[in-house]
Coordinates of C-alpha atoms (C1' of nucleotides) in Angstrom, one line a residue:
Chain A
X25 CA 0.0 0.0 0.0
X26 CA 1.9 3.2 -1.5
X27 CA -0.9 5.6 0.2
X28 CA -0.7 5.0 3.8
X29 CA 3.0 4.2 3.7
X30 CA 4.6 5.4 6.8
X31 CA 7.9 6.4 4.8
X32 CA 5.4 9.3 2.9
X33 CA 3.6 11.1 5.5
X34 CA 4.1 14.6 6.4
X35 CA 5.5 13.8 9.9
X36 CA 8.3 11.0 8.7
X37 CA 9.5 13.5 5.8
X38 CA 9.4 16.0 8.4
X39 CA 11.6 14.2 10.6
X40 CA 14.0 13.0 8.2
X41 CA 14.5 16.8 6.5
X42 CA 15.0 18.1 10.1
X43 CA 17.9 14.7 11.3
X44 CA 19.6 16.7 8.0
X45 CA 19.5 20.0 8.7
X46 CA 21.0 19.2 12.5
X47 CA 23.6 16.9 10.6
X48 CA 24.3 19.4 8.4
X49 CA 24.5 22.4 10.9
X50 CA 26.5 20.5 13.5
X51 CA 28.9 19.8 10.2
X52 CA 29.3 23.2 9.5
X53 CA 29.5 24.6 13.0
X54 CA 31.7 22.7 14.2
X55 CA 34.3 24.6 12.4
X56 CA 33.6 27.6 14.9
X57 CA 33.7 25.3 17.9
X58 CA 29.8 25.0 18.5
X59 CA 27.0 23.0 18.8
X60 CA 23.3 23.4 17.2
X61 CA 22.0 24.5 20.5
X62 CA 24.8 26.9 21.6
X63 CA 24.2 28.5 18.0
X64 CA 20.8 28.3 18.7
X65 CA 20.6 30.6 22.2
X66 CA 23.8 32.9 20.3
X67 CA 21.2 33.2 17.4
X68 CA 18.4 34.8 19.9
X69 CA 20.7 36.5 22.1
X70 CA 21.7 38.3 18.8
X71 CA 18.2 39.3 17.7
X72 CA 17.0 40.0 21.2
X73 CA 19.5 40.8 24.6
X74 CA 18.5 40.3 27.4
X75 CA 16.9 36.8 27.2
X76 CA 16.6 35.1 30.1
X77 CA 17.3 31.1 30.5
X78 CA 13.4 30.4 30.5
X79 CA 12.7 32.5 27.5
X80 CA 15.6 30.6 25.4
X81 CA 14.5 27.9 26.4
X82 CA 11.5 27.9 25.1
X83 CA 12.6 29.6 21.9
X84 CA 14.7 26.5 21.6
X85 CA 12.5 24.0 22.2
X86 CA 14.0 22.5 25.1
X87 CA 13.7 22.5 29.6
X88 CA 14.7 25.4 31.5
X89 CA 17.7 22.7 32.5
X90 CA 18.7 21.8 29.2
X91 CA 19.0 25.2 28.6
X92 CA 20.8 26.0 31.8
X93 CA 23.5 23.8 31.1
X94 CA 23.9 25.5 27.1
X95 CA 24.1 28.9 28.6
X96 CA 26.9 27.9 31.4
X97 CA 29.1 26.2 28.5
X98 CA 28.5 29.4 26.6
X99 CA 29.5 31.6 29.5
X100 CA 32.7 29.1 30.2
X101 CA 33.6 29.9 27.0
X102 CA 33.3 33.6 27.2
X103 CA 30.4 34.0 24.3
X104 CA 27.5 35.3 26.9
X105 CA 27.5 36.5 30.3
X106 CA 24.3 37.1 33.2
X107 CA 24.4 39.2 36.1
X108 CA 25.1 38.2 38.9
X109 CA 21.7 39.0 40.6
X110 CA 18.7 39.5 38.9
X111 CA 17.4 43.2 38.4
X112 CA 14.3 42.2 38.7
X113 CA 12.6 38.8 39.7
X114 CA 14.9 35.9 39.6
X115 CA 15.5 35.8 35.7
X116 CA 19.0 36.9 34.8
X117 CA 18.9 38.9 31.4
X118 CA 21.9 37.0 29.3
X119 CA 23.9 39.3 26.9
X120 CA 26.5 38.3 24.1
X121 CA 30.1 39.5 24.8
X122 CA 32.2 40.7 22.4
X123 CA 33.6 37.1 21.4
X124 CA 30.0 36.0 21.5
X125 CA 29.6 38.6 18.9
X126 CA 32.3 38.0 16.7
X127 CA 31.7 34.4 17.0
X128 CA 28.2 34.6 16.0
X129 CA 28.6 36.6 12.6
X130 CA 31.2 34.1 11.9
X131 CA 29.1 31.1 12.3
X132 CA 25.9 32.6 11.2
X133 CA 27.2 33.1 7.6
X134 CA 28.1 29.4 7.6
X135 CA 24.4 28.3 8.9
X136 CA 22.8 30.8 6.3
X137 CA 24.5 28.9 3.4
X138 CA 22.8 25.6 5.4
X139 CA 19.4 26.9 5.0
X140 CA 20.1 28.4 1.2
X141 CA 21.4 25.2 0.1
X142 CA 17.8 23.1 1.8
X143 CA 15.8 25.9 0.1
X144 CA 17.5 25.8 -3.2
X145 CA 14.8 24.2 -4.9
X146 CA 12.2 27.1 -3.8
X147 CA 11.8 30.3 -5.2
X148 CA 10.9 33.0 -3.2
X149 CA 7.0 32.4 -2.9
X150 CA 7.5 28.8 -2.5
X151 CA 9.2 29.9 0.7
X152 CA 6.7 32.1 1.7
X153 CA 3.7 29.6 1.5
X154 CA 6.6 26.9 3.2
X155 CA 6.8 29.3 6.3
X156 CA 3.0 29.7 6.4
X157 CA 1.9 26.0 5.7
X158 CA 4.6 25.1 8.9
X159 CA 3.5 27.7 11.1
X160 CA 0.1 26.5 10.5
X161 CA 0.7 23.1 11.2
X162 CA 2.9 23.9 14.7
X163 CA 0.0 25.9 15.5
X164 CA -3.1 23.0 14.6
X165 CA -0.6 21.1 16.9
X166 CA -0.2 23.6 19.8
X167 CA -3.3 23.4 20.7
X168 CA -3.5 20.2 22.6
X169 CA -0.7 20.0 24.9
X170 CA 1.1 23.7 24.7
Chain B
X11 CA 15.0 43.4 10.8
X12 CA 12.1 40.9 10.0
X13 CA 13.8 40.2 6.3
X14 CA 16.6 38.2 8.0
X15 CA 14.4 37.2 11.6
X16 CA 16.1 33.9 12.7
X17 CA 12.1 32.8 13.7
X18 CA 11.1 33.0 10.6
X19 CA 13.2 30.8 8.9
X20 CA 12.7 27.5 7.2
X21 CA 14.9 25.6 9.2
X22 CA 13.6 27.4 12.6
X23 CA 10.2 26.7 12.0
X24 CA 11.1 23.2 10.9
X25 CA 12.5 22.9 14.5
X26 CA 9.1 24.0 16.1
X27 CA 6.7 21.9 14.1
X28 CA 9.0 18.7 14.2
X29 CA 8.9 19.9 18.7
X30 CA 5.0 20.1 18.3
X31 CA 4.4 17.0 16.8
X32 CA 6.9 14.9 18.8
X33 CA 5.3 16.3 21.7
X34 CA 1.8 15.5 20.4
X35 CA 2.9 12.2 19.9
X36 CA 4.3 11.4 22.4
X37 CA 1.4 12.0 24.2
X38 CA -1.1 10.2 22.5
X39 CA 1.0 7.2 22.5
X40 CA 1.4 7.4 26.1
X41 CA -2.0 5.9 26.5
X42 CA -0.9 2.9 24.6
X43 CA 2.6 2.6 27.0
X44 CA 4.9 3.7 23.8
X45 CA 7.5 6.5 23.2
X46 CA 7.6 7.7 20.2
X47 CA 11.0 6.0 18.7
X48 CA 9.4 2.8 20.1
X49 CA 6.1 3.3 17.6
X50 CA 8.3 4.5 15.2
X51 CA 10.1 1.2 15.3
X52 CA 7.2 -1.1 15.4
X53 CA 5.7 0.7 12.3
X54 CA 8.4 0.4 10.5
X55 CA 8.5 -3.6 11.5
X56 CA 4.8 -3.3 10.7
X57 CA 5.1 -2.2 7.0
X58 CA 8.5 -4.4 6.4
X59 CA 9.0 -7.3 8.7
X60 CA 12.5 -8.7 9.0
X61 CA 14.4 -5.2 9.4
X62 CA 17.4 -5.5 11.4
X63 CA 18.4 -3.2 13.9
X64 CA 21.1 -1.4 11.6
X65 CA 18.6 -0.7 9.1
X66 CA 15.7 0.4 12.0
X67 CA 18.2 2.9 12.9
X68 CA 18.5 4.3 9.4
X69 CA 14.9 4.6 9.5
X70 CA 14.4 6.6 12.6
X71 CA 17.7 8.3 12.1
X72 CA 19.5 7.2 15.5
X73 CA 22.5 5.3 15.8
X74 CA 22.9 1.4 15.8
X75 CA 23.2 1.8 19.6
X76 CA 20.1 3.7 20.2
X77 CA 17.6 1.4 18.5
X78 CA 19.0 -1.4 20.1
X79 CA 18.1 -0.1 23.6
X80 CA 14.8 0.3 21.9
X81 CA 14.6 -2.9 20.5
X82 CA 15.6 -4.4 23.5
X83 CA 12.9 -2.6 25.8
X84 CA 10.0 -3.9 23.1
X85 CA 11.6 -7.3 23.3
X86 CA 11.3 -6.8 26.7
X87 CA 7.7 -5.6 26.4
X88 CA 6.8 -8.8 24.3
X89 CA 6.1 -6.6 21.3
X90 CA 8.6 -7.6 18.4
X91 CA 10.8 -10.9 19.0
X92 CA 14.7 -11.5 17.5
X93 CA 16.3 -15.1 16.9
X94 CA 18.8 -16.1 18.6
X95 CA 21.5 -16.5 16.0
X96 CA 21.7 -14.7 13.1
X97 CA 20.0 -16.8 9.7
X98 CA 23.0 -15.2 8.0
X99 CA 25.8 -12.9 8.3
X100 CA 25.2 -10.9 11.7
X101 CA 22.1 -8.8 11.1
X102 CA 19.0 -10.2 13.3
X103 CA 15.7 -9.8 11.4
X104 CA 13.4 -8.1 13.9
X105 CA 9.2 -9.1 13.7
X106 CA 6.4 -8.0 15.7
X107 CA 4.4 -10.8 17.9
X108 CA 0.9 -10.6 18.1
X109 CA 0.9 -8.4 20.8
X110 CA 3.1 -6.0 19.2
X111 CA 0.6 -5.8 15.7
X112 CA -2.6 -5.5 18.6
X113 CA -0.4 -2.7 20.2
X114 CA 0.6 -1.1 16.6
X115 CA -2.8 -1.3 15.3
X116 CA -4.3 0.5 18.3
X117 CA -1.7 3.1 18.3
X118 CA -1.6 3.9 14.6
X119 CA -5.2 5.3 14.8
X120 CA -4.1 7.7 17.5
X121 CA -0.5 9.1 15.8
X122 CA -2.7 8.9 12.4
X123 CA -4.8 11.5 14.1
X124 CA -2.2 14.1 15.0
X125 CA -1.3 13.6 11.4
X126 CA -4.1 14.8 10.1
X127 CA -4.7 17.1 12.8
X128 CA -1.6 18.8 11.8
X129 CA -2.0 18.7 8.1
X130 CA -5.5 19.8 8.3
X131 CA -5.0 23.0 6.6
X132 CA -3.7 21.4 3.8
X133 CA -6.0 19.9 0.8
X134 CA -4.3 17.0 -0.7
X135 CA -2.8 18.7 -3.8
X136 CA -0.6 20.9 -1.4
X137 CA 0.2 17.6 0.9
X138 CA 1.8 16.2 -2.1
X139 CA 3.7 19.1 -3.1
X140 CA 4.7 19.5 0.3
X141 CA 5.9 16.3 0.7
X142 CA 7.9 16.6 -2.7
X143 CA 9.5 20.2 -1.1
X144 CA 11.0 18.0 2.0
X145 CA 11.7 15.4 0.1
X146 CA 13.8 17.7 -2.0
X147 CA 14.8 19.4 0.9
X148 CA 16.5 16.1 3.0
X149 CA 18.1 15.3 -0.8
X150 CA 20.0 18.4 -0.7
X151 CA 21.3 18.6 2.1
X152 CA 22.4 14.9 2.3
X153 CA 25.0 15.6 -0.5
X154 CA 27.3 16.5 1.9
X155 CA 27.1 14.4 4.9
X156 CA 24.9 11.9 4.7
Chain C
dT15 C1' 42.9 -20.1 -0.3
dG16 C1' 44.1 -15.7 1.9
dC17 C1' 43.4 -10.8 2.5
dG18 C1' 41.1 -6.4 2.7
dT19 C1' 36.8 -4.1 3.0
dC20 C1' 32.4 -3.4 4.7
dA21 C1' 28.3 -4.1 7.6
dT22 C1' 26.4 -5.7 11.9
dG23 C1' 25.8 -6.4 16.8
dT24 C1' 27.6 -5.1 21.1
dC25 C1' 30.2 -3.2 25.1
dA26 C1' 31.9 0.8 27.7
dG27 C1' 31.7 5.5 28.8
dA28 C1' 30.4 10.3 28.2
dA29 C1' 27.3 13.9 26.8
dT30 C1' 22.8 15.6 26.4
dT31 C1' 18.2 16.0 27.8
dC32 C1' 14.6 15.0 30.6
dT33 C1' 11.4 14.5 35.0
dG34 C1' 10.7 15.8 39.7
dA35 C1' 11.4 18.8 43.4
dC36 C1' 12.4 23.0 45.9
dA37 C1' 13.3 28.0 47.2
dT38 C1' 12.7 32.6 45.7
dA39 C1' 10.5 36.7 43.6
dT40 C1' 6.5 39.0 41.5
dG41 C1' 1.7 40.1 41.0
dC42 C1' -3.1 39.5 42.0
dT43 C1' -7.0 39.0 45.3
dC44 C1' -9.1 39.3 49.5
Chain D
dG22 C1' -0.9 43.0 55.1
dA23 C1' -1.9 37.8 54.2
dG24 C1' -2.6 34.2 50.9
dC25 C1' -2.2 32.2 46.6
dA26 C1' -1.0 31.4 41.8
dT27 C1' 2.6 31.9 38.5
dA28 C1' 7.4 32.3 36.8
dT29 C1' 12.3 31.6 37.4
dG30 C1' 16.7 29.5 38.6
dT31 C1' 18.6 25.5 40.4
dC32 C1' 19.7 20.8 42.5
dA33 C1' 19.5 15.8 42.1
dG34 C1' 18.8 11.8 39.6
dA35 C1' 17.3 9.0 35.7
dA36 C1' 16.5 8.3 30.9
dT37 C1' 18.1 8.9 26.2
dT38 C1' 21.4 9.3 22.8
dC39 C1' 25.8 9.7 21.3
dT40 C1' 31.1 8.7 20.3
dG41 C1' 34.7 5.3 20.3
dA42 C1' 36.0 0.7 20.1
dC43 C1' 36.0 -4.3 19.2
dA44 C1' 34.8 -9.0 17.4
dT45 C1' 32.2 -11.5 14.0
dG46 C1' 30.4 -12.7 9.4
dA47 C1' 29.8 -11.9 4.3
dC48 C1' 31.7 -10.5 0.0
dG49 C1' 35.1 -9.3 -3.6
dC50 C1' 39.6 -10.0 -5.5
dA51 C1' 44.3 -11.4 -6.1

DNA sequence: TGCGTCATGTCAGAATTCTGACATATGCTC
DNA sequence: GAGCATATGTCAGAATTCTGACATGACGCA
């Protein structure tokens, strides 16, 4: 039965274009001396200072512990750093430092050419009804369990 | 800049739908006492008896040593059974007992659910050119490490 | 036959991520 | 102010997945 084969549903294909992309991104960042999810919280610190752990987290999918443990090898490695006490509350607005800066231009050219080379085969309204069609889906999805 | 947003990529919200319907699944197979590699595997065994556990793990894009915890906990579980000895070279072909097709069966109508649920805003001429984009998507990037 | 290559299953250990739990800080309601 | 719900950071431990390594069996080729 070619209709109801597993190996051709949305979800399977799904899964299999996103084990890529990781592969692919862990491939090219490795070069700068990170992982997916270190390029990950760099990517949102970029776009957006003063994140706190909780709000990457859930930007990246992942526990306020995974997350945690992310942000503490960044800051090891000089790319972020967090107040000592919190300003306000108990989250701890995260920064990029200068490395973290330089380190994430560097890198973010390499994941660009990533996601150019998966999208080669669309033009640019094929990406546009792409970006809707997923956000529609994670959204008819959200609305059972988060 | 919302030109260049990292959120509104295709890779980013790749990331959040696969997240969404992992989690979805993962909770609609909890009712049936399955994880979501574990009903991954048993479909697979399902649609193609016989698979060994090298090529179950190309399937659900994990290594040799990940499936074969799995495997072992649905061996475990009475769901698939392995011979001893390998009918040639060293590859074990994997096949579901009875229980394991009952528990498949019973499953499959919940996961085939949040499939559709997911893909609901999508008529079945954009499913197939959907599935052709990541399709084409996973191809290109596998050219240079996979 | 003998050798080199490849695929498979498996062991050992580390890295990653998760669940569960707890203390702290804020804001809302009474 | 007192009480309660919510959000955050963190600790402890388990579950999952990975990398590295090794032995075994099949196959191609000299």
């Amino acid at each position: 039965m070619t209709q109801d084969d597993v190996y051709r549903t949305v979800g399977y294909q799904l899964k299999r274009v996103q084990a890529a992309l990781r592969a692919a991104m862990d491939a090219a960042l490795r070069a700068h001396g990170l992982t997916t999810p270190q390029y990950a919280c760099l990517e949102m610190l970029g776009q957006r200072p003063e994140l706190s752990n909780a709000e990457l987290a859930r930007g990246a999918f992942v526990t306020r512990q995974s997350m945690n443990v992310v942000l503490r090898n960044l800051e090891e490695a000089g790319l972020v750093s967090r107040p000592a006490t919190a300003p306000s509350g108990r989250a701890l607005p995260t920064r990029l430092t200068e490395a973290g800066e330089r380190v994430l231009e560097a890198a973010r050219a390499d994941v660009l050419a990533v996601e150019r080379r998966m999208t080669a085969g669309l033009d640019r309204a094929q990406a546009e009804v792409l970006l809707r069609q997923l956000d529609a889906m994670a959204e008819a999805l959200a609305g059972s369990d988060g």
